[in-house]
DNA sequence: ATCTATGCAAACATTTTGCAGGCTG
DNA sequence: CAGCCTGCAAAATGTTTGCATAGAT
């Protein structure tokens, strides 16, 4: 709830203007478990702040991405946005569409092993597994 | 070079028609190390077969995806296609854009650990790491 | 001869951009 | 009050679809 404050503060410190739109968007993306698309985020933000355009949502997401405050996940159905900045594994249910997270420890030392083997210096990663979640198993 | 034959054969056996376009597209995607976009694939195929439309490339890719012969990777810049069907890790160089593969063994038992923990039945996955490849390090 | 696959163009969906006016700092 | 930010609409991508015809079986 108040991590919104700290994100807003750091934007302010960098000289970006703090508008009601930005506050609303930041607040929503930080406080949702789901991984909303731009449209979904727009719709959600509009419930409280009808005066937010989709273009502004995109522009704000772009800003937050550059600042490393949200990450973009590209799916065949379009981009989704995620504020969980720690490395994690996304579990995507192909039946109901829910996306679950698992924390970083799940990955073990994968990153360092790969970096060494391939001689890459790693900046970030994306890990997804597709399947049926516990509730959707059996009802294919 | 002749895995093209076996893919074509299995399409033939399933009753799909074998057109020069399909052969050309299958041949290209199986015999490239790169992970081409639909446009790139179209351009490449056209060099030998000028009579191939982009729509046909998309339709053929759709067919091959359904048959499990290629996989689609969705990047912010658009979809890319990959014929390496074994599970593997994609290494994306953020500087020069090259995409390298690492084989499945890199993943260890990640999948089974996750499946157990989250009670998902896993169908497939996607693993990517972003960073600087060995040639691009230092020249940021 | 049959019926699928192709090619074209139009339709679509998503994301980006240009610009005039409004609001933050 | 200077200039960044917004909202609108138009534009730019990337992908899909409908339909008439060519072509594989």
Short mmCIF file of N, CA and C (backbone and C1' of nucleotides) in Angstrom, two decimals, chain A residues 17 19 21-22 51 53 56 59, chain D residues 2-9:
data_model
loop_
_atom_site.label_atom_id
_atom_site.label_comp_id
_atom_site.label_asym_id
_atom_site.label_seq_id
_atom_site.Cartn_x
_atom_site.Cartn_y
_atom_site.Cartn_z
N UNK A 17 7.16 14.64 -13.12
CA UNK A 17 6.01 15.28 -12.48
C UNK A 17 5.03 14.24 -11.95
N UNK A 19 1.55 13.32 -11.35
CA UNK A 19 0.17 13.62 -11.72
C UNK A 19 -0.76 12.58 -11.11
N UNK A 21 -2.84 10.79 -12.57
CA UNK A 21 -2.81 9.62 -13.43
C UNK A 21 -1.68 8.68 -13.05
N UNK A 22 -0.51 9.26 -12.87
CA UNK A 22 0.65 8.42 -12.55
C UNK A 22 0.49 7.75 -11.20
N UNK A 51 -10.73 9.91 -15.79
CA UNK A 51 -9.99 10.76 -16.73
C UNK A 51 -8.58 10.26 -17.02
N UNK A 53 -6.43 8.25 -19.94
CA UNK A 53 -6.50 7.68 -21.28
C UNK A 53 -5.57 6.48 -21.40
N UNK A 56 -1.97 7.31 -21.99
CA UNK A 56 -1.22 7.65 -20.78
C UNK A 56 -0.80 6.40 -20.02
N UNK A 59 2.19 5.22 -21.84
CA UNK A 59 3.34 6.09 -21.60
C UNK A 59 3.89 5.91 -20.19
P DA D 2 7.71 32.07 -19.21
"O5'" DA D 2 8.63 30.77 -19.40
"C5'" DA D 2 9.52 30.41 -18.34
"C4'" DA D 2 9.66 28.91 -18.28
"C3'" DA D 2 9.72 28.23 -19.65
"O3'" DA D 2 10.78 27.28 -19.61
"C1'" DA D 2 7.94 27.30 -18.35
P DG D 3 11.24 26.51 -20.91
"O5'" DG D 3 10.63 25.07 -20.62
"C5'" DG D 3 10.84 24.48 -19.35
"C4'" DG D 3 9.91 23.29 -19.20
"C3'" DG D 3 9.88 22.37 -20.44
"O3'" DG D 3 9.77 21.06 -19.96
"C1'" DG D 3 7.72 23.03 -19.93
P DC D 4 10.47 19.88 -20.67
"O5'" DC D 4 9.81 18.65 -19.91
"C5'" DC D 4 9.81 18.63 -18.49
"C4'" DC D 4 8.47 18.12 -17.99
"C3'" DC D 4 8.07 16.76 -18.57
"O3'" DC D 4 7.52 16.01 -17.49
"C1'" DC D 4 6.37 18.34 -19.01
P DC D 5 7.04 14.56 -17.71
"O5'" DC D 5 5.48 14.78 -17.92
"C5'" DC D 5 4.69 15.16 -16.80
"C4'" DC D 5 3.23 15.03 -17.16
"C3'" DC D 5 2.85 13.69 -17.77
"O3'" DC D 5 1.73 13.18 -17.07
"C1'" DC D 5 2.18 15.47 -19.19
P DT D 6 0.93 11.96 -17.66
"O5'" DT D 6 -0.25 12.69 -18.44
"C5'" DT D 6 -1.13 13.52 -17.71
"C4'" DT D 6 -2.28 13.96 -18.59
"C3'" DT D 6 -3.05 12.80 -19.24
"O3'" DT D 6 -4.43 12.94 -18.94
"C1'" DT D 6 -2.32 14.39 -20.88
P DG D 7 -5.42 11.74 -19.18
"O5'" DG D 7 -6.05 12.14 -20.59
"C5'" DG D 7 -6.72 13.38 -20.71
"C4'" DG D 7 -7.12 13.62 -22.16
"C3'" DG D 7 -7.80 12.42 -22.84
"O3'" DG D 7 -8.95 12.89 -23.52
"C1'" DG D 7 -5.91 13.14 -24.09
P DC D 8 -10.05 11.89 -24.03
"O5'" DC D 8 -10.00 12.05 -25.62
"C5'" DC D 8 -10.04 13.37 -26.17
"C4'" DC D 8 -9.37 13.37 -27.53
"C3'" DC D 8 -9.78 12.20 -28.44
"O3'" DC D 8 -10.62 12.70 -29.48
"C1'" DC D 8 -7.43 12.68 -28.55
P DA D 9 -11.35 11.66 -30.46
"O5'" DA D 9 -10.39 11.70 -31.72
"C5'" DA D 9 -9.70 12.91 -32.03
"C4'" DA D 9 -8.60 12.60 -33.02
"C3'" DA D 9 -8.98 11.52 -34.04
"O3'" DA D 9 -8.53 11.91 -35.32
"C1'" DA D 9 -6.99 10.91 -32.90
#
